[in-house]
Amino acid sequence: MSDFTNSFWSVYIALLTLLGIAGCAILLWAQSKAKVEVGPDGKVTQTTGHSWDENLQELDTPMPRWWMWLFYITIVFALAYLFLYPGLGTYAGKLGWKSTGAYEEELKKADAEFGPIFAKYQQQDLKAVAADPQAHAIGERLFLTYCAQCHGSDARGNKGFPNLTDKDWLHGGEPDVIKTTIMNGRHGMMPSMAAAIGGDKEVENVAHYVLSLSGSAHDPIKAAFGKEKFGACAACHGADGKGNQALGSANLTDKIWLYGGSADTIMETIRKGRDNTMPAFKDFLGEAKVHLLAAYVWSLSNDTGAVAQK
Amino acid sequence: MSDAAPKVSVIKMYAAREEIYPREVKGWYANWRWICVWLTQLVFYGFPWLSWNGRQAVLFDLGARKFYIFGVVLWPQDFIYLALLLIICAYALFLFTAVAGRLWCGFSCPQTVYTEIFMWVERKIEGTRSARMRLDKQPWTAEKVAKKSAKHLIWGAIALWTGFTFVGYFTPMHELLGEVKTLGLGPWEWFWVLFYGFATYGNAGWMREQVCKYMCPYARFQSSMFDKDTLTVTYDKERGDPRGARSKSAAKSNLGDCIDCSMCVQVCPTGIDIRNGLQYDCIGCAACVDACDSVMDKVGSPRGLIRYTTENALKNHFTPQQIRQRTMRPRVLIYTGILVLIVAGFLGSLLTRTPLKLDVIRDRGAMGREVEDGMIENVYRLQIMNTDEFPHKYKIKVSGIETIALAGAEEVALPATGSRAVPVRVRIAHGKGQPGSNKIMFEVESTDGSDVEVKEKAVFFVPR
């Protein structure tokens, strides 16, 4: 516990707390000895001394005695509480209760309840899990909670965030690869190629060649010049521009673009490079949940029949 | 206080409770109290045993966050009904109090009702008021021990049954009964059965009038709801005073109608003397009215020396008809008007409620995107909740912009009292809608003939 820089403050607070309780006890005891005046008819005549509206006064009528006992009980309760639970400075309390401990307790309870369900699916092959309607529903909920922020609720991604519902994969779309991606994360990095290609003119030419690879609208003359310089790109994207899933390099021959497929965007990509990170969920979610997520993500681009059964 | 006040004696600041031995009372008002006892307790003890749609008719399932009240299933989103119910209770209290004083306290407050039941047990075992006083004074004999332990045993049994019933509103009663038989209650069930049982035993058996006098906040502010036309239990000083016992021949003496028999004090559950005027300890139970009426019958005087009447009526000698006329005063009419409005709104909204809820959450990650054929697409998450107790199929529709349409699934099936988040893609053709946000409307409609439909507004974003 490092809330205090100096043990003095812990002692100071503990002392104030205990003195406060002792003060209450003394006041209570002194009051139980106090007396009030009574008239000949047995009725209280003493007032609190205040008067309102000239003659309106408050009688100092005795309080019920059980009330006093309630106060004593609260003092006993306070002392017992401070003995058992943390409350006196850095004293941890006899029971050793901690808020983190309470949180872990809740987690344990949740694991005990839902763990068996996750464990059952973890035993199964990913494709089998993907075909299970219940697993699909759990996977969908997990996806909406943990993945939808970047990939969208419909998993169709966004600029810079891959669409997970098509058949185009940077690192591979096999169930096991998807699981690895979620578990360990991915770091996609394309370096700036402007220097290697040489000059703005060349960058534009290469961009048009890249457009031509996927049959997109392009300037054939620029593309022809660009083809000569594409050698610098072929190391990663391959001579045919089909990319390489082992490296995570993009396939340039389809019309699927992570950052956009216009000539300007492609030029920017070549000039400045791209840097992309998918975080690892291994520690955060645990393998059991990732297993379900991987099956769900795979099912998005592979009809498993799980949805139809629902 | 003047300094000359004689200092006769002093007492401690904290006084022990003085035991009150209320005498049993019979009469018109006592009958009404017993009717209230029966009604409230039949409802309280009976409801958890009733069934509806194959489940407990009244069940507050905190774990699943669903409140079942006969045909109505309330979700956390229906919390407004609880607020409205509390407002209705508050206004009803204002209204009844303004018209006839502390009717709630005297006739249907749980403190009064359970005390009434506990006192009945006490009377059956220990006998009448004087017998009870004698019993408490006498030394501990076997008979006294037997009587006292029998009383506390029965009190304890009633209290435990009350605590058990209370928990039965939150845990299905038949499950609970099984758990009780094997003593397998969960820790919280144990706690609440014992706590609620202990509270019943302590409050109705021991604390009694102390709760009304020192704990209950309502006792403290009731006077602010009274006015000079409020019916309260009142002693007619003009008719009764001067008080005193009389012989049959002394009818012509200058004494009032009050024979000072102190019956009204003996029957009072809070131990006050109503003849001292309106006091905050008076819970308006009218026991003294019944007692005094029976005495008046015996001595041959007219009833009503102590009666429900108003301050104005007493001063101006109103007839009952005049008192009734003055009930129609602005304060009462406004309370009634507001109460009728809220009750009507409450019932109307409860009855016309659709058993389907819809929340639309637009994806925050993307503003809007261009997809094949130049269509503009927005993504939403529809949280659809089937609050009905039967499964349903729904169709999702969207409207608001020309060419607007859903891309993908339009049919959703939900289990009974189930909820699901459905990702939905909405598209419009290029060039439709304004750049920026456009108002659209989602509609979810049942397709299985249950005729349920909800609409929810949303925004469609068209990139510039």
Coordinates of N, CA and C in Angstrom, one line a residue, chain A residues 34-180:
Chain A
A34 N -26.8 12.8 32.5 CA -27.4 14.2 32.7 C -28.8 14.1 33.1
K35 N -29.3 15.1 33.8 CA -30.7 15.1 34.3 C -31.5 16.3 33.8
V36 N -32.8 16.1 33.8 CA -33.6 17.2 33.4 C -34.6 17.5 34.5
E37 N -35.1 18.7 34.6 CA -36.0 19.1 35.7 C -37.4 18.7 35.3
V38 N -38.2 18.3 36.4 CA -39.5 17.9 36.2 C -40.4 18.6 37.2
G39 N -41.6 19.0 36.7 CA -42.5 19.7 37.6 C -43.3 18.8 38.5
P40 N -44.1 19.4 39.4 CA -44.8 18.6 40.4 C -45.7 17.5 39.7
D41 N -46.2 17.7 38.5 CA -47.1 16.8 37.9 C -46.3 15.7 37.2
G42 N -45.0 15.7 37.3 CA -44.2 14.7 36.7 C -43.8 15.0 35.2
K43 N -44.2 16.2 34.8 CA -43.9 16.6 33.4 C -42.6 17.4 33.4
V44 N -41.9 17.3 32.3 CA -40.6 18.0 32.1 C -40.9 19.5 32.0
T45 N -40.1 20.3 32.8 CA -40.3 21.7 32.7 C -39.1 22.4 32.1
Q46 N -38.0 21.7 32.0 CA -36.8 22.3 31.4 C -36.9 22.4 29.9
T47 N -36.4 23.5 29.4 CA -36.5 23.7 27.9 C -35.0 23.7 27.4
T48 N -34.9 23.6 26.1 CA -33.6 23.6 25.5 C -33.0 25.0 25.5
G49 N -33.8 26.0 25.9 CA -33.2 27.4 26.1 C -33.5 28.3 24.9
H50 N -33.9 27.7 23.8 CA -34.2 28.5 22.6 C -35.7 28.9 22.7
S51 N -35.9 30.1 22.1 CA -37.3 30.4 22.0 C -37.6 31.1 20.6
W52 N -38.7 30.7 20.0 CA -39.1 31.3 18.7 C -40.4 32.0 18.8
D53 N -40.6 32.9 17.9 CA -41.9 33.7 17.9 C -42.3 34.1 19.3
E54 N -41.4 34.7 20.0 CA -41.6 35.2 21.4 C -41.7 34.2 22.5
N55 N -42.7 33.3 22.3 CA -42.9 32.4 23.4 C -43.0 30.9 23.1
L56 N -42.5 30.5 21.9 CA -42.5 29.1 21.5 C -41.2 28.5 21.9
Q57 N -41.4 27.5 22.9 CA -40.2 26.9 23.4 C -40.2 25.4 23.2
E58 N -39.0 24.8 23.3 CA -38.9 23.4 23.1 C -38.5 22.7 24.4
L59 N -39.4 21.8 24.8 CA -39.1 21.1 26.1 C -38.0 20.1 25.9
D60 N -37.2 20.0 27.0 CA -36.0 19.0 26.9 C -36.5 17.7 27.4
T61 N -37.4 17.1 26.7 CA -38.0 15.8 27.1 C -37.0 14.7 27.0
P62 N -37.0 13.7 27.9 CA -36.0 12.6 27.8 C -36.2 11.8 26.5
M63 N -35.1 11.3 26.0 CA -35.2 10.4 24.9 C -35.4 9.0 25.3
P64 N -35.9 8.1 24.4 CA -36.1 6.7 24.8 C -34.7 6.1 25.1
R65 N -34.7 5.2 26.1 CA -33.4 4.7 26.5 C -32.8 3.7 25.4
W66 N -33.8 3.0 24.8 CA -33.3 2.0 23.8 C -32.5 2.7 22.7
W67 N -32.8 4.0 22.5 CA -32.1 4.8 21.5 C -30.6 4.9 21.9
M68 N -30.4 5.1 23.2 CA -29.0 5.2 23.7 C -28.3 3.9 23.4
W69 N -29.0 2.8 23.7 CA -28.3 1.5 23.4 C -28.0 1.3 21.9
L70 N -28.8 1.9 21.1 CA -28.5 1.8 19.6 C -27.2 2.5 19.3
F71 N -27.0 3.7 20.0 CA -25.8 4.4 19.8 C -24.6 3.6 20.3
Y72 N -24.7 2.9 21.5 CA -23.7 2.1 22.0 C -23.4 1.0 21.0
I73 N -24.4 0.4 20.4 CA -24.2 -0.7 19.5 C -23.4 -0.2 18.2
T74 N -23.7 1.0 17.8 CA -23.0 1.5 16.6 C -21.5 1.7 16.9
I75 N -21.2 2.0 18.2 CA -19.8 2.2 18.6 C -19.1 0.8 18.5
V76 N -19.8 -0.2 19.1 CA -19.2 -1.6 19.1 C -19.1 -2.0 17.7
F77 N -20.1 -1.7 16.8 CA -20.0 -2.1 15.4 C -18.8 -1.5 14.7
A78 N -18.6 -0.2 15.0 CA -17.5 0.5 14.3 C -16.2 -0.1 14.7
L79 N -16.0 -0.4 16.0 CA -14.7 -0.9 16.5 C -14.5 -2.3 15.9
A80 N -15.6 -3.1 15.8 CA -15.5 -4.5 15.3 C -15.1 -4.4 13.8
Y81 N -15.8 -3.4 13.1 CA -15.6 -3.3 11.7 C -14.1 -2.9 11.4
L82 N -13.6 -1.9 12.2 CA -12.3 -1.4 12.0 C -11.2 -2.5 12.3
F83 N -11.6 -3.4 13.2 CA -10.7 -4.5 13.5 C -10.7 -5.5 12.4
L84 N -11.8 -5.8 11.8 CA -11.9 -6.8 10.7 C -11.5 -6.3 9.3
Y85 N -11.9 -5.1 9.0 CA -11.7 -4.6 7.7 C -10.7 -3.4 7.6
P86 N -10.1 -3.2 6.5 CA -9.2 -2.0 6.4 C -10.0 -0.7 6.6
G87 N -9.4 0.1 7.4 CA -10.1 1.4 7.7 C -9.3 2.3 8.5
L88 N -8.3 1.7 9.2 CA -7.4 2.5 10.1 C -6.1 2.7 9.4
G89 N -5.9 3.7 8.7 CA -4.7 4.0 8.0 C -4.2 2.8 7.1
T90 N -3.0 2.3 7.4 CA -2.5 1.2 6.5 C -2.8 -0.2 7.1
Y91 N -3.5 -0.2 8.3 CA -3.9 -1.5 8.9 C -4.8 -2.3 8.0
A92 N -4.5 -3.5 7.6 CA -5.2 -4.2 6.6 C -6.5 -4.9 7.0
G93 N -6.6 -5.0 8.4 CA -7.9 -5.6 8.9 C -7.6 -7.1 9.0
K94 N -8.3 -7.7 10.1 CA -8.1 -9.1 10.4 C -8.5 -10.0 9.3
L95 N -9.5 -9.7 8.5 CA -10.0 -10.6 7.5 C -9.2 -10.4 6.2
G96 N -8.3 -9.4 6.1 CA -7.5 -9.2 4.9 C -8.3 -9.0 3.6
W97 N -9.5 -8.3 3.8 CA -10.3 -8.0 2.6 C -9.7 -6.9 1.8
K98 N -9.8 -7.1 0.4 CA -9.3 -6.1 -0.5 C -10.3 -5.9 -1.6
S99 N -10.3 -4.8 -2.2 CA -11.3 -4.6 -3.3 C -10.8 -5.4 -4.5
T100 N -9.5 -5.6 -4.7 CA -9.1 -6.4 -5.8 C -9.4 -7.9 -5.6
G101 N -9.4 -8.2 -4.3 CA -9.7 -9.6 -3.9 C -11.2 -9.8 -4.2
A102 N -12.1 -8.8 -3.9 CA -13.5 -9.0 -4.2 C -13.7 -9.1 -5.7
Y103 N -12.9 -8.3 -6.5 CA -13.1 -8.4 -7.9 C -12.7 -9.8 -8.5
E104 N -11.6 -10.3 -7.9 CA -11.1 -11.6 -8.4 C -12.1 -12.7 -8.0
E105 N -12.7 -12.5 -6.9 CA -13.8 -13.4 -6.4 C -14.9 -13.5 -7.4
E106 N -15.3 -12.3 -7.9 CA -16.4 -12.2 -8.9 C -16.0 -12.9 -10.2
L107 N -14.7 -12.6 -10.6 CA -14.2 -13.2 -11.8 C -14.3 -14.7 -11.7
K108 N -13.8 -15.2 -10.5 CA -13.8 -16.7 -10.3 C -15.2 -17.2 -10.4
K109 N -16.2 -16.5 -9.8 CA -17.6 -17.0 -9.9 C -18.0 -17.0 -11.3
A110 N -17.7 -16.0 -12.1 CA -18.1 -15.9 -13.5 C -17.4 -17.1 -14.3
D111 N -16.2 -17.3 -14.0 CA -15.4 -18.4 -14.7 C -16.1 -19.7 -14.3
A112 N -16.5 -19.9 -13.1 CA -17.1 -21.2 -12.7 C -18.4 -21.4 -13.4
E113 N -19.1 -20.3 -13.7 CA -20.4 -20.4 -14.3 C -20.2 -20.6 -15.8
F114 N -19.4 -19.8 -16.5 CA -19.3 -19.8 -17.9 C -18.1 -20.6 -18.4
G115 N -17.1 -20.9 -17.5 CA -16.0 -21.6 -17.9 C -16.3 -22.9 -18.6
P116 N -17.2 -23.8 -18.1 CA -17.5 -25.0 -18.7 C -18.0 -24.9 -20.1
I117 N -18.8 -23.8 -20.4 CA -19.3 -23.6 -21.7 C -18.2 -23.3 -22.7
F118 N -17.3 -22.4 -22.3 CA -16.1 -22.1 -23.1 C -15.2 -23.3 -23.3
A119 N -15.0 -24.1 -22.2 CA -14.1 -25.2 -22.2 C -14.6 -26.3 -23.2
K120 N -15.9 -26.4 -23.2 CA -16.5 -27.4 -24.1 C -16.2 -27.1 -25.6
Y121 N -16.3 -25.8 -25.9 CA -16.0 -25.5 -27.3 C -14.5 -25.5 -27.6
Q122 N -13.7 -25.2 -26.6 CA -12.3 -25.2 -26.8 C -11.7 -26.6 -27.2
Q123 N -12.5 -27.6 -26.7 CA -12.1 -29.0 -27.1 C -12.3 -29.3 -28.6
Q124 N -13.3 -28.5 -29.2 CA -13.7 -28.8 -30.5 C -12.8 -28.1 -31.6
D125 N -12.8 -28.7 -32.8 CA -12.2 -28.2 -33.9 C -12.9 -26.8 -34.3
L126 N -12.1 -25.9 -34.7 CA -12.7 -24.5 -35.0 C -13.8 -24.6 -36.0
K127 N -13.7 -25.4 -37.0 CA -14.8 -25.5 -38.0 C -16.1 -26.0 -37.4
A128 N -15.9 -27.0 -36.5 CA -17.1 -27.6 -35.8 C -17.7 -26.5 -34.9
V129 N -16.9 -25.7 -34.2 CA -17.4 -24.7 -33.4 C -18.2 -23.7 -34.2
A130 N -17.6 -23.3 -35.4 CA -18.3 -22.3 -36.3 C -19.6 -22.8 -36.7
A131 N -19.9 -24.1 -36.8 CA -21.1 -24.6 -37.3 C -22.2 -24.7 -36.2
D132 N -21.8 -24.4 -34.9 CA -22.7 -24.5 -33.8 C -23.4 -23.2 -33.5
P133 N -24.8 -23.2 -33.6 CA -25.5 -22.0 -33.4 C -25.3 -21.3 -32.1
Q134 N -25.2 -22.0 -31.0 CA -25.0 -21.4 -29.7 C -23.6 -20.7 -29.7
A135 N -22.6 -21.4 -30.2 CA -21.2 -20.9 -30.3 C -21.2 -19.6 -31.1
H136 N -22.0 -19.6 -32.2 CA -22.1 -18.5 -33.1 C -22.7 -17.3 -32.4
A137 N -23.7 -17.5 -31.6 CA -24.3 -16.4 -30.8 C -23.4 -15.9 -29.8
I138 N -22.6 -16.8 -29.1 CA -21.6 -16.3 -28.1 C -20.5 -15.5 -28.8
G139 N -20.1 -16.1 -30.0 CA -19.0 -15.4 -30.7 C -19.5 -14.0 -31.2
E140 N -20.7 -13.9 -31.6 CA -21.2 -12.6 -32.1 C -21.2 -11.6 -30.9
R141 N -21.6 -12.1 -29.8 CA -21.6 -11.1 -28.6 C -20.2 -10.7 -28.3
L142 N -19.3 -11.7 -28.3 CA -17.9 -11.3 -28.0 C -17.4 -10.4 -29.0
F143 N -17.7 -10.6 -30.3 CA -17.2 -9.7 -31.4 C -17.7 -8.3 -31.2
L144 N -19.0 -8.2 -30.9 CA -19.6 -6.9 -30.7 C -19.0 -6.1 -29.5
T145 N -18.6 -6.9 -28.5 CA -18.0 -6.3 -27.3 C -16.5 -5.9 -27.6
Y146 N -15.7 -6.8 -28.2 CA -14.3 -6.5 -28.2 C -13.7 -6.2 -29.5
C147 N -14.4 -6.5 -30.6 CA -13.8 -6.3 -32.0 C -14.5 -5.2 -32.8
A148 N -15.8 -4.9 -32.4 CA -16.6 -4.0 -33.3 C -16.1 -2.6 -33.3
Q149 N -15.3 -2.2 -32.3 CA -14.8 -0.8 -32.2 C -14.0 -0.5 -33.5
C150 N -13.1 -1.4 -33.9 CA -12.3 -1.2 -35.1 C -12.9 -1.8 -36.3
H151 N -13.4 -3.1 -36.2 CA -13.8 -3.8 -37.4 C -15.3 -3.5 -37.8
G152 N -16.0 -2.7 -36.9 CA -17.4 -2.4 -37.2 C -18.3 -3.5 -36.7
S153 N -19.5 -3.2 -36.3 CA -20.5 -4.2 -35.8 C -20.7 -5.3 -36.8
D154 N -20.6 -4.9 -38.1 CA -20.9 -5.9 -39.2 C -19.6 -6.6 -39.6
A155 N -18.5 -6.3 -39.0 CA -17.2 -6.9 -39.3 C -16.6 -6.5 -40.7
R156 N -17.2 -5.4 -41.3 CA -16.8 -5.1 -42.6 C -15.7 -4.0 -42.6
G157 N -15.2 -3.8 -41.4 CA -14.0 -2.9 -41.3 C -14.2 -1.5 -41.7
N158 N -13.1 -0.9 -41.9 CA -13.1 0.6 -42.1 C -11.8 0.9 -42.7
K159 N -11.6 2.2 -43.1 CA -10.3 2.5 -43.6 C -9.2 2.2 -42.6
G160 N -8.2 1.3 -43.0 CA -7.1 1.0 -42.1 C -7.4 -0.2 -41.2
F161 N -8.7 -0.7 -41.2 CA -9.1 -1.8 -40.5 C -9.8 -2.8 -41.4
P162 N -9.2 -4.0 -41.5 CA -9.6 -4.9 -42.6 C -11.0 -5.4 -42.5
N163 N -11.6 -5.6 -43.6 CA -12.9 -6.2 -43.7 C -12.8 -7.7 -43.5
L164 N -13.5 -8.2 -42.5 CA -13.4 -9.7 -42.2 C -14.4 -10.6 -42.8
T165 N -15.2 -10.0 -43.7 CA -16.3 -10.8 -44.3 C -16.0 -11.2 -45.7
D166 N -14.8 -10.7 -46.3 CA -14.5 -11.2 -47.6 C -13.5 -12.3 -47.5
K167 N -13.0 -12.8 -48.7 CA -12.1 -13.9 -48.7 C -10.6 -13.4 -48.8
D168 N -10.4 -12.1 -48.7 CA -9.1 -11.6 -48.8 C -8.4 -11.4 -47.5
W169 N -7.3 -12.1 -47.3 CA -6.7 -12.1 -45.9 C -5.2 -11.7 -46.1
L170 N -4.7 -10.8 -45.2 CA -3.3 -10.4 -45.3 C -2.4 -11.5 -44.8
H171 N -2.9 -12.1 -43.7 CA -2.0 -13.1 -43.0 C -2.6 -14.5 -43.2
G172 N -3.7 -14.7 -43.9 CA -4.3 -16.0 -44.1 C -5.6 -16.1 -43.4
G173 N -6.5 -16.8 -44.1 CA -7.9 -16.9 -43.6 C -8.3 -18.3 -43.1
E174 N -7.3 -19.2 -42.9 CA -7.6 -20.5 -42.3 C -8.0 -20.3 -40.8
P175 N -8.9 -21.1 -40.3 CA -9.3 -20.9 -38.9 C -8.2 -20.7 -37.9
D176 N -7.1 -21.6 -38.1 CA -6.0 -21.6 -37.1 C -5.2 -20.3 -37.2
V177 N -5.1 -19.8 -38.5 CA -4.4 -18.5 -38.7 C -5.1 -17.4 -38.0
I178 N -6.4 -17.4 -38.2 CA -7.2 -16.3 -37.6 C -7.1 -16.3 -36.1
K179 N -7.1 -17.5 -35.5 CA -6.9 -17.7 -34.1 C -5.6 -17.1 -33.7
T180 N -4.5 -17.4 -34.4 CA -3.2 -16.9 -34.1 C -3.2 -15.4 -34.2

